[in-house]
Coordinates of C-alpha atoms and ligand atoms in Angstrom, one line a residue:
M29 CA 22.3 28.9 -13.2
S30 CA 24.8 27.1 -15.4
E31 CA 23.7 25.4 -18.5
L32 CA 24.7 22.0 -17.1
N33 CA 22.8 22.6 -13.9
S34 CA 19.7 23.5 -15.9
I35 CA 19.9 20.3 -18.0
V36 CA 20.1 18.3 -14.7
L37 CA 17.0 20.0 -13.3
K38 CA 15.1 19.5 -16.6
I39 CA 16.0 15.8 -16.7
L40 CA 14.8 15.3 -13.1
N41 CA 11.9 17.8 -13.2
K42 CA 8.8 17.0 -11.2
G43 CA 9.6 13.3 -10.5
K44 CA 10.9 12.5 -13.9
G45 CA 13.5 9.8 -14.1
I46 CA 16.0 8.2 -16.5
L47 CA 15.5 5.1 -18.6
A48 CA 18.8 3.2 -18.7
A49 CA 18.7 1.6 -22.1
D50 CA 22.5 1.4 -22.5
E51 CA 23.0 -2.3 -22.3
S52 CA 26.0 -3.3 -24.3
T53 CA 25.3 -5.8 -27.1
A54 CA 26.6 -8.6 -24.8
T55 CA 24.2 -7.7 -22.0
M56 CA 21.3 -7.0 -24.4
T57 CA 21.9 -10.4 -26.0
K58 CA 21.5 -12.0 -22.5
R59 CA 18.3 -10.1 -21.9
L60 CA 16.8 -11.0 -25.3
E61 CA 17.9 -14.7 -25.1
S62 CA 16.3 -15.0 -21.7
V63 CA 12.9 -14.3 -23.4
K64 CA 13.8 -16.4 -26.4
I65 CA 14.3 -13.6 -28.9
Q66 CA 17.3 -13.6 -31.2
S67 CA 19.7 -10.7 -30.5
T68 CA 19.9 -9.0 -33.9
A69 CA 20.5 -5.3 -34.5
E70 CA 16.9 -5.2 -35.8
N71 CA 15.4 -6.8 -32.8
R72 CA 17.4 -4.6 -30.4
L73 CA 16.2 -1.5 -32.2
S74 CA 12.6 -2.7 -32.4
F75 CA 12.3 -3.2 -28.6
R76 CA 14.0 0.1 -27.8
E77 CA 12.1 2.1 -30.4
T78 CA 8.9 0.7 -28.9
L79 CA 9.8 2.1 -25.5
F80 CA 11.2 5.4 -26.8
S81 CA 8.0 6.2 -28.7
A82 CA 5.7 5.3 -25.7
S83 CA 3.5 8.2 -24.4
G84 CA 5.0 7.7 -20.9
M85 CA 8.3 9.1 -22.2
T86 CA 6.8 12.6 -22.3
E87 CA 5.3 12.7 -18.9
Y88 CA 7.8 10.5 -16.9
I89 CA 11.1 10.1 -18.5
G90 CA 13.5 13.0 -18.5
G91 CA 16.5 11.2 -20.1
V92 CA 17.4 8.0 -21.9
I93 CA 20.9 6.5 -21.7
L94 CA 21.8 5.0 -25.1
Y95 CA 24.5 2.6 -26.2
D96 CA 26.8 3.4 -29.1
E97 CA 24.9 1.1 -31.5
T98 CA 21.5 2.7 -30.6
I99 CA 22.5 6.4 -30.9
K100 CA 23.4 5.7 -34.5
Q101 CA 20.3 3.7 -35.5
I102 CA 17.4 4.9 -37.6
T103 CA 13.8 4.2 -36.6
S104 CA 11.2 2.4 -38.6
K105 CA 9.8 5.9 -39.4
K106 CA 13.2 7.0 -40.7
N107 CA 14.1 9.2 -37.7
K108 CA 17.4 9.3 -35.9
I109 CA 17.0 7.8 -32.4
P110 CA 18.2 10.9 -30.5
E111 CA 15.6 13.0 -32.6
L112 CA 12.8 10.6 -31.6
I113 CA 13.8 11.0 -27.9
S114 CA 13.9 14.8 -28.1
E115 CA 10.6 14.9 -29.9
M116 CA 9.1 12.9 -27.1
G117 CA 10.3 15.6 -24.7
S118 CA 13.2 13.8 -23.2
F119 CA 17.0 14.2 -23.3
P120 CA 19.2 11.7 -25.2
G121 CA 22.3 10.5 -23.3
I122 CA 25.1 8.1 -24.0
K123 CA 27.1 5.5 -22.1
V124 CA 30.8 6.3 -22.8
D125 CA 32.7 3.8 -20.8
T126 CA 33.9 0.8 -22.7
G127 CA 33.2 -1.7 -19.9
A128 CA 34.7 -3.1 -16.7
K129 CA 37.9 -5.2 -17.1
V130 CA 40.0 -7.2 -14.6
L131 CA 41.9 -4.8 -12.4
A132 CA 45.6 -5.4 -12.6
G133 CA 46.9 -6.0 -9.1
S134 CA 43.6 -7.2 -7.8
P135 CA 42.3 -9.9 -10.2
N136 CA 38.9 -10.4 -8.5
E137 CA 38.0 -6.8 -9.0
K138 CA 37.2 -4.6 -12.0
I139 CA 38.3 -1.3 -13.4
T140 CA 36.2 0.6 -15.9
E141 CA 38.0 1.5 -19.1
G142 CA 37.4 4.0 -21.9
L143 CA 39.5 7.1 -21.2
D144 CA 41.7 6.8 -24.2
G145 CA 40.3 8.8 -27.1
L146 CA 37.3 9.9 -24.9
R147 CA 37.6 13.6 -25.7
E148 CA 37.2 12.8 -29.5
R149 CA 34.4 10.4 -28.9
L150 CA 32.5 12.9 -26.8
K151 CA 32.6 15.5 -29.6
E152 CA 31.1 12.9 -31.9
Y153 CA 28.3 12.0 -29.4
Y154 CA 27.6 15.7 -28.9
K155 CA 27.0 16.0 -32.6
F156 CA 24.6 13.1 -32.5
G157 CA 22.6 15.1 -30.0
A158 CA 23.7 13.7 -26.6
K159 CA 23.2 16.1 -23.7
F160 CA 24.4 13.8 -21.0
T161 CA 26.7 10.8 -20.6
K162 CA 27.2 7.8 -18.3
W163 CA 30.2 5.9 -16.8
R164 CA 29.8 3.0 -14.4
G165 CA 32.4 1.8 -11.9
V166 CA 31.6 -1.6 -10.3
Y167 CA 32.6 -2.8 -6.9
N168 CA 31.9 -6.1 -5.2
I169 CA 31.7 -6.7 -1.5
S170 CA 33.6 -9.5 0.3
K171 CA 35.9 -9.5 3.4
E172 CA 38.7 -7.8 1.5
H173 CA 36.7 -6.1 -1.2
P174 CA 36.3 -3.4 -2.5
S175 CA 40.0 -2.9 -2.0
K176 CA 41.6 0.5 -1.6
L177 CA 43.1 0.0 -5.1
S178 CA 39.7 -0.5 -6.7
I179 CA 38.1 2.4 -4.7
Q180 CA 40.9 4.7 -5.7
S181 CA 41.3 3.7 -9.3
N182 CA 37.6 3.7 -10.2
A183 CA 37.1 7.1 -8.5
H184 CA 40.0 8.5 -10.4
A185 CA 38.6 7.2 -13.7
L186 CA 35.1 8.6 -12.9
A187 CA 36.6 12.0 -12.2
R188 CA 38.7 12.1 -15.3
Y189 CA 35.7 11.1 -17.3
S190 CA 33.4 13.7 -15.7
A191 CA 35.9 16.6 -16.3
L192 CA 36.2 15.7 -20.0
V193 CA 32.4 15.4 -20.3
Q194 CA 31.8 18.9 -18.8
E195 CA 34.5 20.3 -21.0
C196 CA 32.3 19.1 -23.9
N197 CA 29.2 20.8 -22.4
M198 CA 27.4 17.6 -21.4
V199 CA 26.2 16.4 -17.9
P200 CA 28.1 13.4 -16.6
I201 CA 26.2 10.7 -14.7
V202 CA 28.6 9.4 -12.1
E203 CA 27.7 5.8 -11.4
P204 CA 29.6 3.9 -8.7
E205 CA 27.7 0.7 -8.3
V206 CA 28.4 -1.4 -5.3
L207 CA 26.9 -4.7 -6.3
M208 CA 24.3 -6.5 -4.2
D209 CA 25.7 -10.0 -5.0
G210 CA 27.0 -11.8 -1.9
E211 CA 26.4 -12.7 1.7
H212 CA 27.2 -9.2 3.2
S213 CA 24.9 -7.4 5.5
A214 CA 23.2 -4.1 4.8
K215 CA 25.6 -2.6 7.4
E216 CA 28.5 -3.7 5.3
C217 CA 26.9 -2.3 2.2
F218 CA 26.4 1.0 4.0
V219 CA 30.1 1.2 5.1
K220 CA 31.5 0.2 1.7
T221 CA 29.2 2.4 -0.3
S222 CA 30.0 5.4 1.9
E223 CA 33.7 4.8 1.4
V224 CA 33.3 4.5 -2.4
I225 CA 31.1 7.6 -2.8
K226 CA 33.3 9.7 -0.5
K227 CA 36.4 8.8 -2.6
C228 CA 34.5 9.6 -5.8
F229 CA 33.8 13.1 -4.6
E230 CA 37.4 13.6 -3.3
E231 CA 38.5 12.9 -6.9
L232 CA 35.7 14.9 -8.6
I233 CA 36.7 17.9 -6.6
L234 CA 40.4 17.4 -7.3
H235 CA 39.6 17.3 -11.0
K236 CA 37.6 20.5 -10.7
V237 CA 34.3 19.0 -11.8
D238 CA 31.4 21.4 -11.3
L239 CA 29.3 19.4 -8.8
K240 CA 26.1 21.4 -9.7
G241 CA 26.4 19.9 -13.2
I242 CA 26.5 16.2 -12.4
I243 CA 24.0 13.5 -11.5
L244 CA 25.0 10.8 -9.1
K245 CA 23.7 7.3 -9.8
P246 CA 24.3 5.2 -6.7
N247 CA 23.0 1.8 -5.5
M248 CA 20.5 1.8 -2.6
I249 CA 21.8 0.3 0.7
L250 CA 20.6 -3.3 0.6
A251 CA 21.7 -6.5 2.3
G252 CA 23.5 -8.9 -0.1
N253 CA 21.2 -11.2 -2.2
K254 CA 22.7 -14.2 -0.3
C255 CA 22.5 -12.6 3.1
K256 CA 20.1 -14.3 5.6
D257 CA 19.4 -11.1 7.5
K258 CA 17.3 -9.0 5.2
I259 CA 16.2 -5.5 6.4
S260 CA 12.8 -3.8 5.9
N261 CA 12.1 -1.4 3.1
E262 CA 11.9 1.4 5.7
E263 CA 15.4 0.5 6.9
V264 CA 16.7 0.4 3.3
A265 CA 15.3 4.0 2.8
K266 CA 16.7 5.3 6.1
L267 CA 20.2 3.8 5.6
T268 CA 20.3 5.0 2.0
L269 CA 19.5 8.5 3.1
K270 CA 22.0 8.5 5.9
C271 CA 24.7 7.3 3.6
L272 CA 24.0 9.9 1.0
K273 CA 23.6 12.7 3.5
E274 CA 27.0 11.9 5.0
S275 CA 28.9 11.3 1.7
V276 CA 27.5 13.6 -1.0
P277 CA 28.4 17.3 -1.1
S278 CA 25.3 19.6 -0.9
E279 CA 26.0 21.2 -4.2
V280 CA 25.0 18.1 -6.1
P281 CA 21.5 18.7 -7.4
G282 CA 20.3 15.3 -8.2
I283 CA 20.6 11.6 -7.4
A284 CA 19.1 8.9 -9.7
F285 CA 19.3 5.4 -8.3
L286 CA 20.1 2.3 -10.2
S287 CA 17.9 -0.7 -9.5
G288 CA 20.7 -3.2 -9.2
G289 CA 18.7 -6.4 -9.6
Q290 CA 15.8 -5.6 -7.3
S291 CA 12.4 -6.6 -8.6
E292 CA 10.4 -3.8 -10.2
I293 CA 8.0 -3.3 -7.3
E294 CA 10.8 -3.5 -4.7
A295 CA 12.8 -0.8 -6.5
T296 CA 9.7 1.4 -6.7
E297 CA 8.7 0.9 -3.1
N298 CA 12.2 1.7 -1.8
L299 CA 12.4 4.8 -4.0
N300 CA 9.0 5.9 -2.6
L301 CA 10.1 5.5 1.0
I302 CA 13.4 7.3 0.3
N303 CA 11.4 10.3 -0.9
K304 CA 8.9 10.1 1.9
F305 CA 11.7 10.3 4.5
N306 CA 14.0 12.6 2.4
N307 CA 15.6 15.0 4.8
T308 CA 18.1 16.3 2.3
N309 CA 18.0 18.9 -0.5
F310 CA 18.8 16.4 -3.1
I311 CA 16.3 15.4 -5.8
M312 CA 16.0 11.6 -5.4
S313 CA 14.8 10.0 -8.6
Y314 CA 15.6 6.9 -10.7
S315 CA 17.8 5.7 -13.5
F316 CA 16.5 2.2 -13.8
G317 CA 17.4 -0.4 -16.4
R318 CA 15.9 -3.7 -15.5
A319 CA 13.3 -2.3 -13.1
L320 CA 11.8 -0.2 -15.9
Q321 CA 12.1 -2.8 -18.7
Q322 CA 11.6 -6.3 -17.3
S323 CA 7.8 -6.7 -17.6
A324 CA 7.7 -4.8 -20.9
L325 CA 10.4 -7.0 -22.4
K326 CA 8.6 -10.2 -21.3
F327 CA 5.3 -9.0 -22.8
W328 CA 7.0 -7.8 -26.1
S329 CA 8.7 -11.1 -26.5
Q330 CA 5.3 -12.9 -26.7
D331 CA 4.3 -10.8 -29.7
I332 CA 6.8 -8.2 -30.9
K333 CA 4.1 -6.6 -33.1
N334 CA 2.0 -5.7 -30.1
I335 CA 3.5 -2.2 -29.7
D336 CA 0.5 -0.7 -27.8
G337 CA 0.5 -3.5 -25.2
T338 CA 4.2 -3.3 -24.6
Q339 CA 4.0 0.5 -24.3
K340 CA 1.1 0.3 -21.8
I341 CA 3.3 -1.8 -19.5
F342 CA 6.2 0.5 -19.9
N343 CA 4.1 3.6 -19.3
Q344 CA 2.7 2.1 -16.1
R345 CA 6.2 1.3 -14.7
A346 CA 7.5 4.8 -15.6
K347 CA 4.4 6.4 -14.0
M348 CA 4.8 4.3 -10.8
N349 CA 8.5 5.3 -10.5
T350 CA 7.7 8.9 -11.1
L351 CA 5.1 8.8 -8.3
A352 CA 7.7 7.1 -6.1
A353 CA 10.2 9.9 -7.0
L354 CA 7.6 12.3 -5.6
G355 CA 6.9 10.1 -2.5
K356 CA 3.3 9.6 -3.8
W357 CA 3.3 5.9 -4.7
S358 CA 1.3 3.2 -3.0
K359 CA 0.8 -0.5 -3.7
E360 CA -2.9 -0.1 -4.6
L361 CA -1.9 2.0 -7.6
E362 CA -0.1 -1.0 -9.1
N363 CA -3.4 -2.7 -10.0
Ligands
5MM429 C1 21.3 -0.9 -18.6 O1 22.3 -1.6 -18.0 C2 23.6 -1.1 -18.0 C3 24.5 -2.3 -18.2 O2 25.5 -1.9 -19.0 P1 26.6 -3.1 -19.5 O3 25.9 -3.9 -20.5 O4 27.7 -2.3 -20.1 O5 26.9 -3.8 -18.2 C4 24.0 -0.6 -16.5 O6 25.1 0.2 -16.5 C5 22.8 0.2 -16.0 O7 22.8 1.5 -16.5 C6 22.9 0.3 -14.5 O8 23.6 -0.7 -13.8 C7 21.5 0.4 -13.9 O9 20.8 -0.7 -14.4 P2 19.8 -1.5 -13.4 O10 19.3 -2.6 -14.2 O11 20.7 -1.9 -12.3 O12 18.8 -0.4 -12.9

């Protein structure tokens, strides 16, 4: 077994998932301001440190994706953040893209940037203790989108990023996110997501990326948030499995879904059904941002000194999602 493959299997071991805490400062500011907390470096650290030192980290969270600011911060107990995460039994990871910018040639779409100087930045993050990385390509659905140009150029960037990351002995998380914003049907989401993922693997193979040493982070197959014809959770799970079975090469060891704006319970329920019906050899787990942090953030914002209370809420979400990654979750366990 290669070193990278063994890291993947440890991160996703026994239903463990990934905490996506890699919000850029702009996104984190939105999240904090939505609960009336000022977005200072100190407050961003305080919330994140509260989560990273929660007991649920040890049992349920195999990896944490950090942002550049956070990986360099020192905790209130004078520890480095990656050391705290490792001590809790989890792997520190880092977001290495520099964000999605307007795609020249298709102004309503985005291309993710960050390849220039990436090899050097990766070496620095490796020294900080990162064992894995993340890069997110974003695609929106409309009649003419995602365009061939956006599908091709984002896949190319994801593949070039992955090859550089593996060269530096870290596991790349490959995140092509087809957004749920819009009126599109679940069927359209299925078709577009399949096209996007297939192109990503075409490019990953061309760039000689070791598929056993990556984690795919896709969206679930959902109807757009403005679509009138919603589908059931069972249909979401079945369509998601069909899409991944047809588009992902069997060498890939693990898939960790993003939550994409679903409510916490919805994301957990869908993940549980995906695992109940899983007829593939892929590990199917989670790499949630909002669906792991929303309730904890709300509670914390009422009293940022109530660390135990915040951690209790986070532990419960992490536990519920790990049970879902094992197909053992039920609604009754939520109470
Ligand atoms: C944690 O949120 C990340 C957002 O990063 P930016 O601030 O650079 O947009 C995002 O990439 C996240 O990792 C994934 O989208 C998954 O998060 P959700 O909330 O969809 O599970």
